[in-house]
Amino acid sequence: MKTKRQIQKESTKIKISNAAYNVYSEYGFSATTAMIAKEAGVSHGTIFVHFPSVNELLIHLIEIFGNRLALEMHNLSKKNDAIETLLIAYIDVLKKYESFYIRLISERCLLPEDVQMIFVNIQSSIAVHFNEVIVTKIENQMIKNLPVHLLFNTWMGLLHYYLLNKDLFSPEESLLERYDSELITTFLELIKN
Amino acid sequence: MKICIACGMPMLEKSDFAGEDTKKDYCIHCTRPDGSMQSFEEKKAGMIHFIIKTQGFDYKAATKIAESNMKRLPAWKDCFNTEV
């Protein structure tokens, strides 16, 4: 059983993580830890008790949503579900982190290399699960016989183009809430045999 | 939930484990035909191949990604301390 102190420690860590998501989403990765401390309502030093460096904080944030995404994809690809189911589940997780994800894809090159690699590895894991599902569909002639990396990159290209231009496509509301069905339906229509 | 020490895959069902043995710490994808775990070089080559196949990346970039992934996995920590 956890002690009161442990529970409080975990709660503060969650509070800092949530504040960091908000601050990075709004201001990008040049935002300072002082801004995160203010948002979380904790002292500046408290952040470093939980995350000894900014890199560790960033890695923690990317891993939380990345692991969630990877586990969801893993479960669905094992069932060899429809591609549509996989893409819906994928977008549903992204919806919860939309602003943070846009920062990640637009500012990735500005992040320290070890942090970048965490994100790139998550994308690789998504690609593997996408591949598992798509290969079977190609074998069953349900999908065009195109290289799997191009099918994956076509989907990511479409999705990222809309996300990176959110200010033009959906300035007032969540882009993924507005375009999810249209993007999925169009992509499936393009690749089906 | 167990995570494969060699590739990081979540092992949720019996069929995910090497030889369907839930006591094993590595998954079915990291197993040699004789049931033993793949070597560092075998796993690295496999990961690079998969990254190129599924994402179309350049070989050098794929190698960097595979190595950074392996560095974080328990099975290969010692390999990096001595080899890299």
XYZ file of N, CA and C in Angstrom, chain B residues 18-50:
99
model
N 8.263 -16.269 -26.168
C 9.121 -17.248 -26.850
C 8.682 -18.649 -26.448
N 8.385 -19.479 -27.435
C 7.953 -20.856 -27.164
C 6.705 -20.937 -26.304
N 5.915 -19.880 -26.320
C 4.689 -19.788 -25.505
C 4.973 -20.033 -24.021
N 6.191 -19.715 -23.607
C 6.596 -19.909 -22.223
C 6.549 -18.546 -21.509
N 5.543 -18.377 -20.665
C 5.330 -17.067 -20.030
C 6.421 -16.720 -18.997
N 7.285 -17.698 -18.711
C 8.395 -17.400 -17.794
C 9.533 -16.688 -18.538
N 9.509 -16.778 -19.858
C 10.573 -16.156 -20.668
C 10.421 -14.624 -20.652
N 11.548 -13.951 -20.787
C 11.533 -12.486 -20.774
C 11.593 -11.894 -22.183
N 11.653 -12.757 -23.183
C 11.702 -12.250 -24.558
C 10.551 -12.831 -25.385
N 10.252 -12.125 -26.486
C 9.041 -12.471 -27.246
C 9.333 -13.413 -28.423
N 8.256 -13.784 -29.046
C 8.318 -14.721 -30.171
C 9.155 -14.164 -31.340
N 9.152 -12.828 -31.486
C 9.888 -12.209 -32.599
C 11.392 -12.124 -32.329
N 11.777 -12.326 -31.088
C 13.208 -12.214 -30.740
C 13.816 -13.597 -30.488
N 13.108 -14.624 -30.949
C 13.526 -15.997 -30.682
C 14.146 -16.632 -31.916
N 15.218 -17.386 -31.706
C 15.807 -18.187 -32.801
C 14.995 -19.476 -32.941
N 15.171 -20.184 -34.057
C 14.413 -21.449 -34.221
C 14.641 -22.440 -33.073
N 15.836 -22.395 -32.444
C 16.098 -23.344 -31.344
C 15.538 -22.865 -30.001
N 14.857 -21.717 -30.004
C 14.224 -21.222 -28.773
C 15.055 -20.215 -28.000
N 16.345 -20.090 -28.350
C 17.180 -19.119 -27.627
C 16.910 -17.705 -28.136
N 17.388 -16.729 -27.382
C 17.151 -15.339 -27.786
C 18.166 -14.926 -28.854
N 17.705 -14.115 -29.787
C 18.598 -13.633 -30.844
C 19.761 -12.848 -30.253
N 20.865 -12.818 -30.986
C 22.035 -12.064 -30.529
C 21.821 -10.579 -30.808
N 22.712 -9.774 -30.266
C 22.663 -8.329 -30.486
C 22.692 -8.009 -31.985
N 23.607 -8.610 -32.700
C 23.750 -8.311 -34.128
C 22.529 -8.773 -34.924
N 22.004 -9.951 -34.568
C 20.800 -10.456 -35.259
C 19.617 -9.515 -35.050
N 19.467 -9.084 -33.795
C 18.318 -8.213 -33.475
C 18.468 -6.865 -34.161
N 19.692 -6.346 -34.126
C 19.929 -5.040 -34.736
C 19.644 -5.091 -36.248
N 20.135 -6.143 -36.893
C 19.911 -6.278 -38.339
C 18.411 -6.380 -38.631
N 17.696 -7.135 -37.788
C 16.257 -7.306 -37.964
C 15.508 -5.984 -37.820
N 15.915 -5.215 -36.815
C 15.252 -3.925 -36.585
C 15.505 -2.966 -37.743
N 16.741 -2.915 -38.211
C 17.078 -2.013 -39.323
C 16.256 -2.404 -40.559
N 16.204 -3.698 -40.816
C 15.436 -4.196 -41.965
C 13.972 -3.759 -41.872
N 13.413 -3.891 -40.667
C 11.998 -3.565 -40.492
C 11.730 -2.069 -40.632
